[in-house]
Coordinates of C-alpha atoms in Angstrom, one line a residue:
X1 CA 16.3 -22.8 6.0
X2 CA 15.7 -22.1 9.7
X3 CA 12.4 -21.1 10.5
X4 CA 12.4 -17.8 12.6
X5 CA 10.1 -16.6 15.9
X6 CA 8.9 -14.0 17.4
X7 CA 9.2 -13.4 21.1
X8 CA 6.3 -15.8 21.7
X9 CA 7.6 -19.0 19.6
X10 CA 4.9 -18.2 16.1
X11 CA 6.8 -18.1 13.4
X12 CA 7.7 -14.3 11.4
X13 CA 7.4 -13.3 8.4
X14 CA 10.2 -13.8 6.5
X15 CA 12.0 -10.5 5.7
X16 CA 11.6 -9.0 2.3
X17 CA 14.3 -7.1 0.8
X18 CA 14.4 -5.2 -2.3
X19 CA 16.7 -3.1 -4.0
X20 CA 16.6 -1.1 -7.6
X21 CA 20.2 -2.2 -9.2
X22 CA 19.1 0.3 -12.5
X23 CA 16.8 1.7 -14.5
X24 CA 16.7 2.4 -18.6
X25 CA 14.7 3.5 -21.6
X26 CA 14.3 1.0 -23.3
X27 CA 12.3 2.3 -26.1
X28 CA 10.7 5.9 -26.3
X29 CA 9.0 7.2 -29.2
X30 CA 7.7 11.0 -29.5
X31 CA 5.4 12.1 -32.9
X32 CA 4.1 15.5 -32.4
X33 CA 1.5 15.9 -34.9
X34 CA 0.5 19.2 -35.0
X35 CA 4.0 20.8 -35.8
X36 CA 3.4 18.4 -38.7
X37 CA 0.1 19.7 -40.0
X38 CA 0.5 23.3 -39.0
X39 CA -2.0 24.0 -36.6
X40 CA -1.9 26.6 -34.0
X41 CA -2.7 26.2 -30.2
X42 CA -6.0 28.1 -30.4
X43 CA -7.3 25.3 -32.4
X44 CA -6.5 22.3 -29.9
X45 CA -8.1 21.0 -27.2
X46 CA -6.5 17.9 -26.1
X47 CA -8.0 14.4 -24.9
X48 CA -5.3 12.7 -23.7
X49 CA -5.5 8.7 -23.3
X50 CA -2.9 7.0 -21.2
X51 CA -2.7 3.0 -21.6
X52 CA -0.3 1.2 -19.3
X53 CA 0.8 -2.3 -19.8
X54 CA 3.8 -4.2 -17.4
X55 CA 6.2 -7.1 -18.6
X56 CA 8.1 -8.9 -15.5
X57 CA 11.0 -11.9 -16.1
X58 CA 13.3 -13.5 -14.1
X59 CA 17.1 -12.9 -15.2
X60 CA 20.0 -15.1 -15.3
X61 CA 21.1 -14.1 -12.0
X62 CA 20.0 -15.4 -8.9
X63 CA 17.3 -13.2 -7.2
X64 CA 17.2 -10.5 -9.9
X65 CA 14.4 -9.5 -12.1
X66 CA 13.5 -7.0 -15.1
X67 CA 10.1 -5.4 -14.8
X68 CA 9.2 -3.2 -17.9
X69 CA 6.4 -0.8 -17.9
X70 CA 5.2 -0.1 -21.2
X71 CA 3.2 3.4 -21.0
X72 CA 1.1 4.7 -24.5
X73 CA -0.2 8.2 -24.4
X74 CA -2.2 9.6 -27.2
X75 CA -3.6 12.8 -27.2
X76 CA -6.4 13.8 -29.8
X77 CA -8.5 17.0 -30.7
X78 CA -12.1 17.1 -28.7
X79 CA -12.7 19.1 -31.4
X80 CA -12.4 16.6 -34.4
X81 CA -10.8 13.6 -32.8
X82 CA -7.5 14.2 -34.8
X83 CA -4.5 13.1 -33.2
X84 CA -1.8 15.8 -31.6
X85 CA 0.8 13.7 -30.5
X86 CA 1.8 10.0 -29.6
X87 CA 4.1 8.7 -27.3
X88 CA 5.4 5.7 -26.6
X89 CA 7.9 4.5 -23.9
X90 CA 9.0 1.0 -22.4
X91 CA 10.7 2.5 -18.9
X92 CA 12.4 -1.3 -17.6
X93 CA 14.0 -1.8 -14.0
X94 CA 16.4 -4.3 -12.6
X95 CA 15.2 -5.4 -9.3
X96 CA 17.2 -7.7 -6.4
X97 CA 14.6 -9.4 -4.6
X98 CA 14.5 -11.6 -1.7
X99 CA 11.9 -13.3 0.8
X100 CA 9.2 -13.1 -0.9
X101 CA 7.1 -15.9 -1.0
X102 CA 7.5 -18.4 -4.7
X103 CA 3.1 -17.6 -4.7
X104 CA 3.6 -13.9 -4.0
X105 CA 6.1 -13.3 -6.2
X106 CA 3.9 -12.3 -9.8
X107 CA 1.7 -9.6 -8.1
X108 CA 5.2 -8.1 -6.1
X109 CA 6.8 -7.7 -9.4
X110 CA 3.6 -6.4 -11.0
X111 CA 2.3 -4.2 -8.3
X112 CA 5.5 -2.9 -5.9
X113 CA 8.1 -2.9 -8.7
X114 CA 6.5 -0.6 -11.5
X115 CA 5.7 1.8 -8.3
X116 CA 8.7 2.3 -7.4
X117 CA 10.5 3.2 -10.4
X118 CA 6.7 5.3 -11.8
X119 CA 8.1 8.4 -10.6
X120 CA 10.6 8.2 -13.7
X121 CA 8.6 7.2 -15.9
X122 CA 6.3 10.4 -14.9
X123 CA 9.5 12.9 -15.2
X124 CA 10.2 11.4 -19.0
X125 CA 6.8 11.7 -19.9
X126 CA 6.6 15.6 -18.9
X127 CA 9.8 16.5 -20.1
X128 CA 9.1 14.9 -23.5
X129 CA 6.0 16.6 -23.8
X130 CA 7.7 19.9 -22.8
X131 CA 10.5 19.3 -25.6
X132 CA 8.1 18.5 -28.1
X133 CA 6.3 21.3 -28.0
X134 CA 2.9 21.0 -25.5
X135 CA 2.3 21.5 -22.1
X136 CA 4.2 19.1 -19.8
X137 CA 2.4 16.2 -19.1
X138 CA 1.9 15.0 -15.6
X139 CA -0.1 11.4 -15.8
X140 CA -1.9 10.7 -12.9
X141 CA -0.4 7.6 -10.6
X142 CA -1.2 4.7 -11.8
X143 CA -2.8 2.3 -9.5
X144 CA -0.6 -1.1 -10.0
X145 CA -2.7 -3.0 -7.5
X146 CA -6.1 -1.8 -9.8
X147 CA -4.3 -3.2 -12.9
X148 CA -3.1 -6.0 -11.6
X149 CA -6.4 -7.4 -10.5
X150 CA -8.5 -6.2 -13.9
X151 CA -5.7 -8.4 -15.7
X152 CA -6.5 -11.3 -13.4
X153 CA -9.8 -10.4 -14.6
X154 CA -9.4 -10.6 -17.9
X155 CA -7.7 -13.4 -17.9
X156 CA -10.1 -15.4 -16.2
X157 CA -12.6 -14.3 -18.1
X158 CA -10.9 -15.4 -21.3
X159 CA -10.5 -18.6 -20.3
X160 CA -14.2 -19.9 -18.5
X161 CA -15.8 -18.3 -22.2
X162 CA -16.7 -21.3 -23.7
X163 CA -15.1 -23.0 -26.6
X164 CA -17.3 -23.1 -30.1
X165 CA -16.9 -26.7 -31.6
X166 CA -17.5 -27.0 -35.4

C-alpha cells in the first residue's frame, strides 16, 4: 500500500471510513411485574438500574463486523426493593469498516460503533416501557469510552491477582 503525504512530505493519517449496513433486535425481553401482582401506581416508586455490556466479532466478509450491545434494565420499589419490571435487549449492528489501524481496531468497535447505533437502542427502550405500561424510559447516554476503559480495568486486574497454589 502506498504511503500518503501531506503538503509538506509527513505521512497522513490514513482515512477511516465507516458505514452502518443494518441494524436488528436480536433478543428483547419485557416482564412488567406489577400488572402481575396488582399493584397501583400510588404504591411505586421506581429505582431503575441500567447494566450495559458490548459483544464485537469480525464476519465472514471482508471489512465487516457485528457489534452487539446488550442493555439490562431493572426497575425496583424504593419502597421495599420489589421488582416492577425487567427488560432485556441485545440491539446488534453490522458495521463496514476501513483504515483503521489492526491495534485500534477493539476500542473503535467498542467505543464508536455502539454510539452510533445508541440512539436505537434508546427509542426501543422508551417505547417498550411506554407499551408495557410505565412511563417511557429515556436512559441516559452511555459513555462507551468510560466502559471501555473500566473493562480494560477489570481485566487487568483479574489477571495481576495472584494465583493460590495448593
Amino acid at each position: 500500500m502506498a504511503e500518503t503525504t501531506n503538503g509538506n512530505g509527513a505521512p497522513t493519517a490514513p482515512q477511516i471510513k465507516m458505514q452502518v449496513l443494518g441494524q436488528y433486535v436480536r433478543d428483547l425481553s419485557f416482564e412488567n411485574v406489577v400488572a402481575q401482582k396488582g399493584l397501583t401506581n400510588a404504591e411505586v416508586q421506581p429505582d431503575i438500574q441500567v447494566q450495559v455490556s458490548l459483544d464485537a466479532r469480525k464476519r465472514n466478509v471482508e471489512n465487516q463486523y457485528e457489534v452487539v450491545s446488550k442493555f439490562k434494565v431493572t426497575s425496583a420499589n424504593k419502597a421495599d426493593k420489589a421488582p416492577l419490571f425487567l427488560l432485556e435487549l441485545d440491539y446488534g449492528g453490522i458495521f463496514h469498516i476501513e483504515g483503521v489501524p489492526e491495534d485500534q481496531l477493539h476500542p473503535f468497535l467498542l467505543i464508536e460503533c455502539p454510539r452510533m447505533i445508541f440512539p436505537f437502542v434508546r427509542r426501543i427502550i422508551s417505547d417498550v416501557t411506554r407499551d408495557g405500561g410505565f412511563p417511557p424510559l429515556n436512559i441516559d447516554t452511555v459513555d462507551f469510552l468510560a466502559l471501555y476503559r473500566q473493562e480494560l480495568s477489570r481485566r487487568a486486574a483479574a489477571t495481576q491477582t495472584p494465583q493460590q497454589v495448593s
